[in-house]
XYZ file of C-alpha atoms in Angstrom:
718
model
C 0.000 0.000 0.000
C 1.389 3.327 -1.028
C 2.222 5.659 1.803
C 0.390 8.983 1.766
C 2.261 11.608 -0.232
C 3.726 14.334 1.907
C 3.150 17.928 0.982
C 6.341 19.544 -0.242
C 7.626 22.293 1.986
C 7.286 25.459 -0.079
C 9.002 27.643 2.512
C 12.528 26.342 2.038
C 15.155 28.922 2.888
C 17.688 30.129 0.340
C 20.565 28.101 1.812
C 18.585 24.835 1.763
C 17.453 25.516 -1.789
C 20.991 26.035 -3.000
C 22.297 22.971 -1.176
C 19.252 20.918 -2.255
C 18.586 19.698 1.280
C 15.334 19.401 3.181
C 14.248 22.541 5.057
C 11.981 22.139 8.091
C 10.740 25.716 7.742
C 11.183 26.557 11.422
C 11.294 30.190 12.477
C 13.332 32.275 12.956
C 15.882 29.764 11.632
C 15.444 26.311 10.153
C 17.186 23.358 11.705
C 19.924 23.176 9.070
C 20.818 26.855 9.402
C 20.618 26.647 13.205
C 23.071 23.747 13.178
C 25.437 25.558 10.807
C 25.131 28.854 12.744
C 24.378 30.737 9.538
C 21.647 33.250 8.658
C 18.370 31.751 7.460
C 16.929 33.741 4.570
C 13.573 33.048 3.007
C 13.296 32.984 -0.772
C 10.942 32.167 -3.623
C 7.316 32.915 -2.823
C 8.222 33.824 0.742
C 9.963 37.056 -0.238
C 9.480 39.795 2.306
C 7.578 42.729 0.878
C 9.520 45.988 1.015
C 6.399 47.854 2.094
C 6.041 45.429 4.976
C 9.637 46.004 6.043
C 9.216 49.776 5.817
C 6.041 49.705 7.901
C 7.760 47.511 10.484
C 10.662 49.934 10.730
C 8.291 52.856 11.267
C 6.366 50.907 13.865
C 9.564 49.987 15.700
C 10.619 53.637 15.741
C 7.193 54.598 17.126
C 7.380 51.901 19.806
C 10.890 52.988 20.780
C 9.584 56.541 21.171
C 6.877 55.299 23.528
C 9.428 53.324 25.522
C 11.678 56.372 25.892
C 8.761 58.481 27.093
C 7.454 55.878 29.513
C 10.766 54.426 30.732
C 13.526 57.002 30.205
C 16.004 54.858 32.168
C 15.549 51.836 29.917
C 18.555 51.107 27.688
C 17.318 50.402 24.171
C 20.817 49.323 23.157
C 20.615 46.112 25.177
C 20.461 42.948 23.078
C 17.788 40.255 23.535
C 18.486 37.352 25.860
C 19.293 35.008 22.978
C 22.302 35.770 20.837
C 20.485 35.337 17.544
C 20.880 38.990 16.650
C 24.600 38.758 17.257
C 24.984 35.707 15.073
C 23.036 37.006 12.124
C 23.866 40.153 10.247
C 21.252 42.416 8.658
C 19.958 41.528 5.224
C 19.573 43.879 2.295
C 15.935 44.636 1.641
C 16.171 47.146 -1.202
C 16.183 45.823 -4.747
C 18.649 48.509 -5.748
C 20.490 48.885 -2.469
C 23.756 48.039 -4.191
C 23.183 51.163 -6.241
C 21.871 53.403 -3.500
C 23.590 55.026 -0.537
C 20.489 54.522 1.584
C 20.095 51.468 3.767
C 23.365 49.945 2.557
C 23.856 47.003 4.916
C 26.233 44.076 4.737
C 24.998 40.496 4.753
C 26.928 37.337 5.470
C 25.571 34.282 3.704
C 27.997 31.704 5.035
C 30.300 31.806 8.030
C 33.676 33.151 6.999
C 32.458 34.607 3.753
C 33.209 38.193 2.770
C 30.728 40.987 2.488
C 27.924 39.880 0.193
C 24.588 41.125 -0.999
C 21.056 39.721 -0.961
C 18.298 41.226 -3.062
C 14.651 41.116 -2.195
C 12.048 41.834 -4.817
C 8.386 42.481 -4.189
C 5.630 40.691 -6.023
C 5.942 37.869 -8.554
C 9.295 37.355 -10.221
C 9.614 38.683 -13.785
C 13.314 38.385 -14.714
C 12.980 40.218 -18.009
C 11.107 43.125 -16.483
C 13.483 43.456 -13.552
C 16.480 43.360 -15.868
C 14.849 45.933 -18.127
C 14.310 48.286 -15.219
C 17.846 47.767 -14.007
C 19.347 48.239 -17.460
C 17.513 51.509 -17.978
C 18.915 52.831 -14.707
C 22.387 51.344 -14.616
C 24.011 54.047 -16.760
C 23.302 56.773 -14.215
C 23.124 55.186 -10.780
C 24.953 56.006 -7.573
C 27.229 53.224 -6.400
C 28.535 52.907 -2.874
C 30.655 49.780 -2.764
C 32.412 48.506 0.321
C 36.013 48.266 -0.803
C 37.669 47.315 2.448
C 36.641 45.133 5.380
C 34.836 47.248 7.955
C 35.303 50.436 5.935
C 32.790 52.950 4.744
C 31.300 52.402 1.260
C 33.204 54.070 -1.586
C 31.714 55.898 -4.553
C 31.792 54.203 -7.958
C 30.287 56.229 -10.814
C 28.852 55.556 -14.272
C 31.941 55.795 -16.485
C 33.633 52.917 -14.625
C 31.378 50.340 -16.246
C 30.541 49.050 -12.761
C 26.798 49.016 -13.299
C 27.103 47.518 -16.760
C 29.152 44.626 -15.402
C 26.902 44.420 -12.363
C 23.966 43.974 -14.743
C 25.710 41.167 -16.602
C 26.678 39.237 -13.486
C 23.337 39.655 -11.737
C 21.410 38.679 -14.858
C 23.546 35.599 -15.323
C 22.743 34.498 -11.800
C 26.342 34.427 -10.690
C 26.532 33.381 -7.062
C 28.802 34.975 -4.524
C 32.144 33.564 -3.649
C 34.488 34.259 -0.848
C 36.527 37.368 -1.284
C 39.613 36.896 0.801
C 40.816 33.417 -0.198
C 41.335 31.649 -3.467
C 40.626 28.306 -1.813
C 37.903 27.981 0.790
C 39.835 25.276 2.595
C 42.805 27.527 3.190
C 41.168 29.058 6.252
C 43.341 31.040 8.574
C 46.473 29.538 7.078
C 46.074 31.720 3.991
C 46.248 34.842 6.113
C 49.352 33.560 7.875
C 50.954 32.669 4.534
C 50.126 36.105 3.154
C 51.702 37.815 6.158
C 54.781 35.621 5.927
C 55.127 36.251 2.196
C 54.769 40.000 2.712
C 57.551 40.009 5.285
C 59.863 38.102 2.950
C 59.027 40.041 -0.208
C 59.270 43.467 1.402
C 62.757 42.955 2.762
C 64.906 45.833 1.415
C 67.241 44.875 -1.422
C 70.570 46.523 -2.121
C 71.594 47.828 -5.522
C 73.241 45.416 -7.971
C 77.000 45.147 -7.451
C 77.744 46.508 -10.924
C 76.597 49.895 -12.143
C 76.053 48.477 -15.636
C 73.478 46.016 -14.302
C 71.473 48.791 -12.673
C 71.638 50.861 -15.861
C 70.531 47.919 -18.016
C 67.601 47.174 -15.707
C 66.576 50.841 -15.641
C 66.740 50.963 -19.437
C 63.886 48.429 -19.514
C 61.726 51.005 -17.761
C 62.445 53.641 -20.407
C 61.688 51.147 -23.192
C 58.210 50.422 -21.831
C 56.660 52.627 -19.143
C 58.424 55.792 -20.270
C 56.664 55.633 -23.641
C 53.252 55.942 -21.991
C 54.187 58.178 -19.060
C 57.222 60.302 -20.037
C 57.601 62.233 -16.783
C 61.287 61.372 -16.275
C 64.304 62.456 -18.308
C 66.379 59.422 -19.243
C 69.854 61.068 -19.467
C 69.288 62.784 -16.119
C 68.200 59.515 -14.549
C 71.282 57.709 -15.805
C 73.378 60.392 -14.124
C 71.465 59.658 -10.912
C 72.607 56.033 -11.178
C 76.200 57.237 -11.506
C 75.754 59.266 -8.318
C 74.471 56.212 -6.452
C 77.626 54.256 -7.324
C 80.173 57.056 -7.041
C 79.085 59.052 -4.007
C 77.772 58.326 -0.547
C 76.143 61.751 -0.247
C 73.060 61.320 -2.438
C 69.812 63.175 -1.941
C 66.803 61.071 -0.853
C 64.899 62.017 -4.018
C 67.694 60.717 -6.254
C 68.004 57.486 -4.269
C 64.243 57.009 -4.236
C 63.858 57.487 -7.991
C 66.718 55.117 -8.810
C 65.286 52.360 -6.609
C 61.701 52.893 -7.792
C 62.637 52.732 -11.476
C 64.456 49.476 -10.812
C 61.461 48.144 -8.870
C 59.060 48.910 -11.730
C 61.413 47.475 -14.346
C 62.054 44.358 -12.261
C 58.310 43.806 -11.824
C 57.780 43.654 -15.572
C 61.001 41.866 -16.456
C 60.514 39.096 -13.891
C 57.097 38.325 -15.393
C 58.429 38.247 -18.942
C 61.534 36.174 -18.210
C 59.914 34.014 -15.495
C 62.908 34.798 -13.287
C 62.388 36.085 -9.779
C 63.831 39.608 -9.473
C 63.721 41.561 -6.188
C 61.119 44.115 -7.304
C 59.490 44.284 -3.870
C 62.927 44.569 -2.298
C 63.835 47.582 -4.435
C 60.469 49.085 -3.556
C 61.117 48.565 0.168
C 64.518 50.234 -0.192
C 62.944 53.143 -2.045
C 60.380 53.628 0.712
C 63.192 53.913 3.238
C 64.498 56.888 1.262
C 60.968 58.245 0.833
C 60.626 58.629 4.595
C 63.652 60.956 4.541
C 62.409 63.246 1.755
C 59.684 65.819 1.347
C 57.828 65.336 -1.950
C 56.095 68.707 -1.681
C 57.268 71.812 -3.486
C 59.700 70.318 -5.994
C 59.384 68.824 -9.451
C 61.497 65.872 -8.344
C 59.099 65.244 -5.474
C 56.146 65.145 -7.860
C 58.047 62.780 -10.149
C 58.579 60.535 -7.130
C 54.843 60.478 -6.439
C 54.219 59.530 -10.057
C 56.669 56.643 -9.735
C 54.632 55.421 -6.784
C 51.518 55.722 -8.930
C 53.025 53.625 -11.723
C 54.244 50.990 -9.283
C 50.825 50.825 -7.640
C 49.178 50.161 -10.995
C 51.601 47.386 -11.937
C 52.248 45.699 -8.590
C 49.204 44.945 -6.406
C 51.265 43.802 -3.419
C 52.360 47.323 -2.458
C 49.009 48.506 -1.041
C 49.275 52.025 -2.505
C 46.022 53.987 -2.448
C 46.055 55.266 -6.018
C 42.952 57.426 -5.605
C 44.432 59.415 -2.710
C 47.840 59.523 -4.367
C 46.267 60.975 -7.503
C 44.997 63.959 -5.550
C 48.349 64.434 -3.859
C 49.835 64.683 -7.343
C 47.175 67.195 -8.369
C 47.841 69.287 -5.270
C 51.567 69.303 -5.998
C 50.892 70.134 -9.658
C 48.857 73.206 -8.743
C 51.339 74.209 -6.052
C 54.158 74.183 -8.621
C 52.037 75.996 -11.201
C 52.517 73.278 -13.804
C 49.035 73.920 -15.155
C 50.220 77.272 -16.556
C 52.375 77.846 -19.624
C 55.536 79.684 -18.611
C 57.228 79.535 -22.010
C 55.973 83.021 -22.823
C 57.408 84.475 -19.623
C 61.058 85.258 -20.433
C 61.631 86.926 -17.067
C 61.610 83.513 -15.355
C 64.691 82.409 -17.324
C 63.875 78.699 -17.291
C 65.837 76.366 -19.543
C 64.214 74.430 -22.360
C 64.780 71.169 -20.474
C 62.974 72.420 -17.376
C 60.152 73.933 -19.436
C 59.553 70.683 -21.278
C 59.787 68.545 -18.151
C 57.220 70.762 -16.437
C 54.905 70.335 -19.426
C 55.438 66.573 -19.616
C 54.842 66.089 -15.900
C 51.651 68.144 -16.135
C 50.286 65.960 -18.923
C 51.138 62.721 -17.144
C 49.288 63.891 -14.024
C 46.418 65.072 -16.232
C 46.310 61.681 -17.993
C 46.351 59.748 -14.722
C 43.538 61.906 -13.362
C 41.342 61.296 -16.414
C 42.182 57.589 -16.502
C 41.473 56.979 -12.822
C 38.362 59.151 -12.906
C 37.035 57.187 -15.872
C 37.905 53.788 -14.430
C 36.270 54.534 -11.088
C 33.489 56.729 -12.455
C 34.494 59.684 -10.298
C 34.827 63.398 -11.091
C 38.058 64.691 -12.562
C 40.312 66.517 -10.148
C 41.174 69.600 -12.188
C 39.036 71.046 -14.946
C 40.323 71.796 -18.427
C 39.505 75.493 -18.281
C 41.825 75.889 -15.278
C 44.839 74.802 -17.339
C 46.897 76.006 -20.260
C 46.565 72.834 -22.303
C 49.776 73.264 -24.280
C 51.408 70.093 -25.547
C 55.087 69.235 -25.107
C 57.471 69.718 -28.000
C 58.274 66.613 -30.036
C 61.896 66.499 -28.911
C 63.540 63.322 -27.648
C 65.196 63.177 -24.233
C 68.676 63.247 -25.707
C 67.934 66.200 -27.977
C 66.596 68.202 -25.021
C 70.153 68.395 -23.675
C 71.279 70.425 -26.688
C 70.898 74.221 -26.671
C 69.772 74.272 -30.326
C 67.178 71.502 -29.992
C 64.493 71.454 -32.666
C 61.211 69.581 -32.916
C 61.059 66.401 -34.958
C 60.148 66.932 -38.593
C 57.433 64.776 -40.215
C 60.098 62.975 -42.270
C 61.956 61.776 -39.176
C 61.064 58.590 -37.334
C 58.906 59.103 -34.233
C 60.535 58.955 -30.828
C 59.078 57.888 -27.498
C 57.717 61.375 -26.845
C 55.892 61.308 -30.202
C 53.659 58.523 -28.925
C 53.417 60.181 -25.518
C 52.117 63.399 -27.091
C 49.616 61.387 -29.108
C 48.308 59.734 -25.934
C 48.092 63.160 -24.267
C 45.753 64.233 -27.069
C 43.621 61.177 -26.319
C 43.489 62.174 -22.653
C 42.026 65.531 -23.654
C 39.330 63.782 -25.714
C 38.711 61.504 -22.760
C 38.200 64.586 -20.612
C 35.547 65.948 -22.962
C 33.754 62.605 -22.990
C 33.701 62.647 -19.189
C 32.308 66.180 -19.147
C 29.592 65.652 -21.735
C 28.472 62.038 -21.370
C 29.203 61.159 -17.753
C 28.355 64.321 -15.827
C 25.885 63.550 -13.064
C 23.895 66.770 -13.438
C 22.244 67.037 -16.835
C 21.414 70.714 -16.175
C 24.806 72.331 -15.533
C 25.135 76.068 -14.991
C 25.786 78.146 -18.083
C 29.301 79.063 -16.981
C 30.407 75.432 -16.646
C 30.737 74.581 -20.341
C 28.691 75.252 -23.491
C 25.513 73.168 -23.479
C 25.228 70.349 -25.977
C 21.992 70.950 -27.852
C 21.953 67.572 -29.610
C 23.859 64.820 -27.837
C 23.629 62.495 -30.847
C 25.286 65.041 -33.151
C 28.017 65.506 -30.556
C 28.437 61.727 -30.296
C 28.826 61.405 -34.054
C 31.384 64.217 -34.153
C 33.316 62.653 -31.278
C 33.453 59.322 -33.116
C 34.875 61.121 -36.142
C 37.459 62.915 -33.978
C 38.522 59.622 -32.424
C 38.921 58.073 -35.863
C 40.978 61.077 -36.935
C 43.120 60.658 -33.824
C 43.723 57.005 -34.681
C 44.621 57.872 -38.276
C 47.229 60.360 -37.009
C 49.048 57.780 -34.880
C 52.807 58.119 -35.524
C 53.820 55.623 -38.178
C 56.665 53.167 -37.696
C 58.078 50.437 -39.917
C 57.944 47.932 -37.067
C 54.646 46.065 -37.430
C 54.962 44.774 -33.862
C 55.555 48.225 -32.412
C 54.201 48.259 -28.878
C 53.599 52.016 -28.863
C 51.331 51.953 -31.912
C 49.425 48.980 -30.508
C 48.876 50.821 -27.216
C 47.422 53.745 -29.162
C 45.125 51.310 -30.951
C 43.945 49.890 -27.626
C 43.301 53.383 -26.296
C 41.250 54.132 -29.423
C 38.978 51.126 -28.910
C 38.605 51.860 -25.193
C 37.453 55.400 -25.888
C 35.091 54.322 -28.661
C 33.486 51.908 -26.209
C 33.271 54.711 -23.638
C 31.371 56.891 -26.119
C 29.069 54.134 -27.362
C 28.053 52.250 -24.231
C 25.267 53.446 -21.893
C 25.985 56.708 -20.076
C 24.015 59.365 -18.177
C 23.758 61.369 -21.414
C 22.567 58.393 -23.508
C 21.263 55.788 -21.063
C 19.617 53.715 -23.816
C 21.891 53.644 -26.891
C 20.443 52.685 -30.243
C 20.939 49.199 -31.621
C 23.339 50.545 -34.244
C 25.406 52.210 -31.547
C 25.451 49.018 -29.483
C 26.520 46.906 -32.460
C 29.335 49.348 -33.208
C 30.326 49.148 -29.533
C 30.423 45.353 -29.876
C 32.753 45.585 -32.874
C 35.194 47.807 -31.029
C 35.104 45.480 -28.024
C 36.043 42.587 -30.306
C 38.871 44.608 -31.854
C 40.019 45.637 -28.380
C 40.459 41.985 -27.421
C 42.257 41.339 -30.716
C 44.707 44.161 -29.940
C 45.394 42.722 -26.507
C 45.964 39.341 -28.158
C 48.659 40.827 -30.382
C 50.496 42.364 -27.432
C 50.154 39.168 -25.422
C 51.375 37.015 -28.314
C 54.526 39.118 -28.727
C 55.122 39.246 -24.949
C 54.684 43.026 -24.910
C 51.699 43.325 -22.587
C 52.209 45.293 -19.389
C 50.255 43.701 -16.530
C 48.325 46.366 -14.644
C 45.009 47.128 -13.019
C 44.046 49.105 -16.120
C 44.527 46.037 -18.315
C 42.298 43.900 -16.085
C 39.583 46.564 -16.078
C 39.765 47.015 -19.854
C 39.689 43.294 -20.683
C 36.894 42.585 -18.211
C 34.699 45.403 -19.495
C 35.465 44.665 -23.154
C 34.600 40.985 -22.756
C 31.353 41.788 -20.977
C 30.371 44.159 -23.788
C 30.887 41.295 -26.243
C 28.869 38.777 -24.225
C 26.123 41.294 -23.463
C 25.752 42.146 -27.145
C 25.549 38.508 -28.227
C 22.641 37.787 -25.928
C 20.805 41.051 -26.441
C 20.991 41.546 -30.206
C 19.891 38.715 -32.520
C 21.688 40.400 -35.437
C 25.012 39.872 -33.709
C 24.408 36.319 -32.534
C 23.164 35.284 -35.978
C 26.044 36.657 -38.053
C 28.898 36.254 -35.596
C 31.870 34.096 -36.563
C 32.114 31.618 -33.700
C 35.803 30.911 -34.269
C 36.558 34.634 -33.996
C 34.550 34.889 -30.786
C 36.242 31.807 -29.365
C 39.668 33.220 -30.153
C 38.937 36.529 -28.418
C 37.348 34.936 -25.358
C 40.311 32.584 -25.073
C 42.613 35.593 -25.261
C 40.787 37.307 -22.409
C 40.885 34.150 -20.273
C 44.581 33.546 -20.978
C 45.582 37.099 -20.120
C 43.523 37.144 -16.935
C 44.979 33.750 -15.981
C 48.503 35.061 -16.474
C 47.810 38.194 -14.455
C 46.017 36.021 -11.902
C 49.341 34.412 -11.030
C 50.238 37.717 -9.371
C 46.848 39.208 -8.591
C 43.880 37.342 -7.096
C 41.253 39.708 -8.524
C 42.242 38.751 -12.061
C 41.571 35.093 -11.234
C 38.073 35.927 -10.086
C 37.416 38.027 -13.187
C 38.593 35.084 -15.280
C 36.252 32.689 -13.448
C 33.249 34.945 -14.013
C 34.006 35.363 -17.709
C 34.663 31.635 -18.046
C 31.237 30.776 -16.623
C 29.274 33.218 -18.767
C 31.256 32.651 -21.961
C 30.890 28.881 -21.650
C 27.108 29.098 -21.563
C 27.182 31.662 -24.379
C 29.210 29.399 -26.661
C 26.974 26.396 -25.975
C 23.907 28.485 -26.689
C 25.335 29.781 -29.958
C 26.266 26.293 -31.128
C 22.854 24.939 -30.172
C 21.066 27.754 -31.995
C 23.191 27.401 -35.123
C 22.715 23.629 -35.187
C 18.944 23.850 -34.882
C 18.737 26.250 -37.818
C 16.233 28.410 -35.964
C 18.275 31.571 -36.221
C 18.261 33.545 -39.463
C 20.135 36.654 -40.522
C 18.208 39.890 -40.520
C 18.301 42.343 -43.425
C 19.508 45.166 -41.160
C 22.846 43.577 -40.374
C 23.424 42.425 -43.934
C 22.848 45.985 -45.080
C 25.655 47.128 -42.784
C 28.244 44.925 -44.417
C 27.702 45.876 -48.030
C 30.645 46.278 -50.287
C 32.222 49.605 -51.021
C 30.301 49.952 -54.287
C 26.972 49.968 -52.445
C 27.891 52.639 -49.906
C 27.618 56.365 -50.431
C 30.187 58.131 -48.320
C 30.503 61.677 -47.131
C 33.707 63.168 -48.582
C 34.529 64.995 -45.366
C 34.090 61.876 -43.291
C 36.030 59.693 -45.715
C 39.078 61.891 -45.420
C 39.150 61.462 -41.658
C 38.773 57.691 -41.479
C 41.798 55.429 -40.955
C 43.041 53.392 -43.872
C 42.623 49.631 -43.877
C 40.101 46.911 -44.433
C 37.790 48.192 -41.708
C 37.490 51.717 -43.128
C 34.412 50.892 -45.195
C 32.643 49.315 -42.250
C 33.535 52.243 -40.006
C 32.106 54.716 -42.489
C 28.882 52.760 -42.810
C 28.688 52.431 -39.008
C 28.619 56.199 -38.624
C 25.926 56.464 -41.293
C 23.853 53.863 -39.436
C 24.257 55.774 -36.178
C 22.848 58.881 -37.773
C 19.760 57.096 -39.142
C 18.418 56.244 -35.698
C 19.522 59.054 -33.363
C 16.661 58.651 -30.952
C 18.124 55.465 -29.539
C 15.133 53.173 -30.086
C 15.459 49.732 -31.614
C 13.128 46.868 -32.384
C 14.090 44.242 -29.827
C 10.830 42.247 -29.795
C 12.527 39.222 -31.276
C 14.727 36.776 -29.501
C 16.082 33.325 -29.063
C 13.688 30.377 -29.358
C 13.694 29.539 -25.658
C 13.166 33.110 -24.474
C 9.746 33.867 -23.014
C 8.835 37.479 -23.799
C 5.724 39.442 -23.082
C 4.543 42.014 -25.596
C 5.882 44.901 -23.538
C 9.238 43.246 -22.937
C 12.285 43.527 -25.118
C 14.949 40.892 -25.314
C 17.282 41.518 -22.400
C 20.580 40.131 -21.345
C 20.381 36.492 -20.275
C 16.602 36.747 -19.825
C 15.756 33.143 -20.610
C 15.180 29.859 -18.820
C 18.410 28.300 -20.090
C 20.536 30.574 -17.959
C 18.397 30.127 -14.865
C 18.637 26.357 -15.232
C 22.383 26.507 -15.755
C 23.246 28.886 -12.940
C 20.466 27.946 -10.537
C 18.792 30.763 -8.642
C 19.187 34.254 -10.020
C 21.469 35.577 -7.309
C 23.436 38.674 -6.516
C 26.671 39.103 -8.485
C 30.082 38.820 -6.995
C 31.100 42.007 -8.779
C 31.598 43.857 -5.493
C 34.224 41.254 -4.719
C 35.814 41.776 -8.106
C 35.974 45.520 -7.533
C 37.486 45.067 -4.085
C 40.997 44.502 -5.420
C 40.506 46.776 -8.412
C 39.566 49.861 -6.410
C 40.725 49.098 -2.870
C 44.242 50.352 -3.331
C 45.034 51.139 0.274
């Protein structure tokens, strides 16, 4: 005789659901959570209504007021007799609390886990609608992210791409992982190992016995970092090395700069050659000299701060707070008056070398400020109108020593400063993009900057200016030239910045999004070239760029049927593999890169399987709109003015047509009411990222992303 069928417990908590174990539904904690001493959080149909929580909070405040009036001696801070409140931490109750400074509370899902987030939604669950609402807001939200254990939340703004990536991870149902350990089983031993390693690595290292060795190691710095950030003068620095080996009376600034340059060069060289060089030891020695110097009030002091900035970007073990250091550099810049052009003031009697070094240092600080502000989505530190934005002269370091130095002629080969000047021009364009597209207030005062009457016309003009900038990249005969490839990467990064969602254009058109996808693919291809030729500099900026570029690609594939239908899978596979390989290599030195790799690996794996399944079933067909974008040159009518500004090459035709397509739909509305076969869409819904049952089945419950954990290492630089 069959036993009576038991009713299934519909009130299983979130932990029991994820572990697929039986939940007894006891309150306030089920038996399994009580035994594990972990918070018990209801889920599914038992979601707590936000209105209910709000009314309870108001009622508690009213009751506490009555208690204070009736019993003024009663201590409301006393805890209940049981220690349940001490064991469990508060739970997030706002759907957008990760994006809002109000009621930002930390939640701990498992004992020993880092700070995590739980989202509660009111009413029945509609994944497509919730994603649609989130996507429409994510370009202009306020982000307060806890970037250090026990610290106050830090501001992350729209240009960082934080909310875009947050959308991807949350929509994909990525579950939270522990922040502080690569292996959960490491426990407290990982902390002890980290402390021990830090003590060993940060032991001061002496200079190489031979002066030639120090000079050769320092030369590696000027062959790589100096091209991007030319704030030092190579002949002067080599004389500093001579002083270190010939004299015992050396100023702290000279000693600091010599050791820091060696530390930065050793960091990169040890990764390329797979030979352990004492980079951290040189850094520790430099910091001993730093404690004896005053970086304020001198150009050498500001150069020393910039060396710290470079080292902090390329070596995560140092714990340098780059955000605070950036503003120290800005303060020193203003104090020295580097923002003003003194070349037209003959009474100061400043040599050409000093004039040019002042200008170069200004532009490096300016570039760092725009780069960090864009990466973290924060305001720039000094506005353009407060500066004389004069560019340095195209004179190499060696030529600057001559009294009759002349700028490089167009017929001469470009030097390191030629590429540096070109990147400075990109920083100025980056500044304008920040002002126009990523300003928080859309109604600025009239004196701030001229209002943009049509943002779509401005966007089109900015795309043309960026293409002109790329076409003017200094030409070299070396096809593997690292400097030219870095300019190409910067071009794609800025095109993505203009095309992806922003406060000015929160809902880009489909044409704009497809163009953004193409530049994201080309960005990954450019990184692949550098990585293949062993010319890639590992840094926080590289991780941020690869992560954001890959997410743009994956987001576009799932959102736009045109892209998924016509995409070459082998090309996608090659670029995704490139991103994973680079992040894996950087992950050997930096834990955050490993976690970024894991997230991309999960989402890209499902994306590839979905593409292959859709192609095999033959249910996906090309749309006329995309085919019209890839017509041959004979079928495209080009504007003569635009054609003259576009870069030469096989992609020039496509780039011209892309700009024409952008201008045909300036309002930013696209027809998204088509989708993949398995997607369930209501009439009012448009196809959104990962809004289908396949992803929910693959990833389980739609949970909160671990993107806060990813950003912890990226932005917590203290």
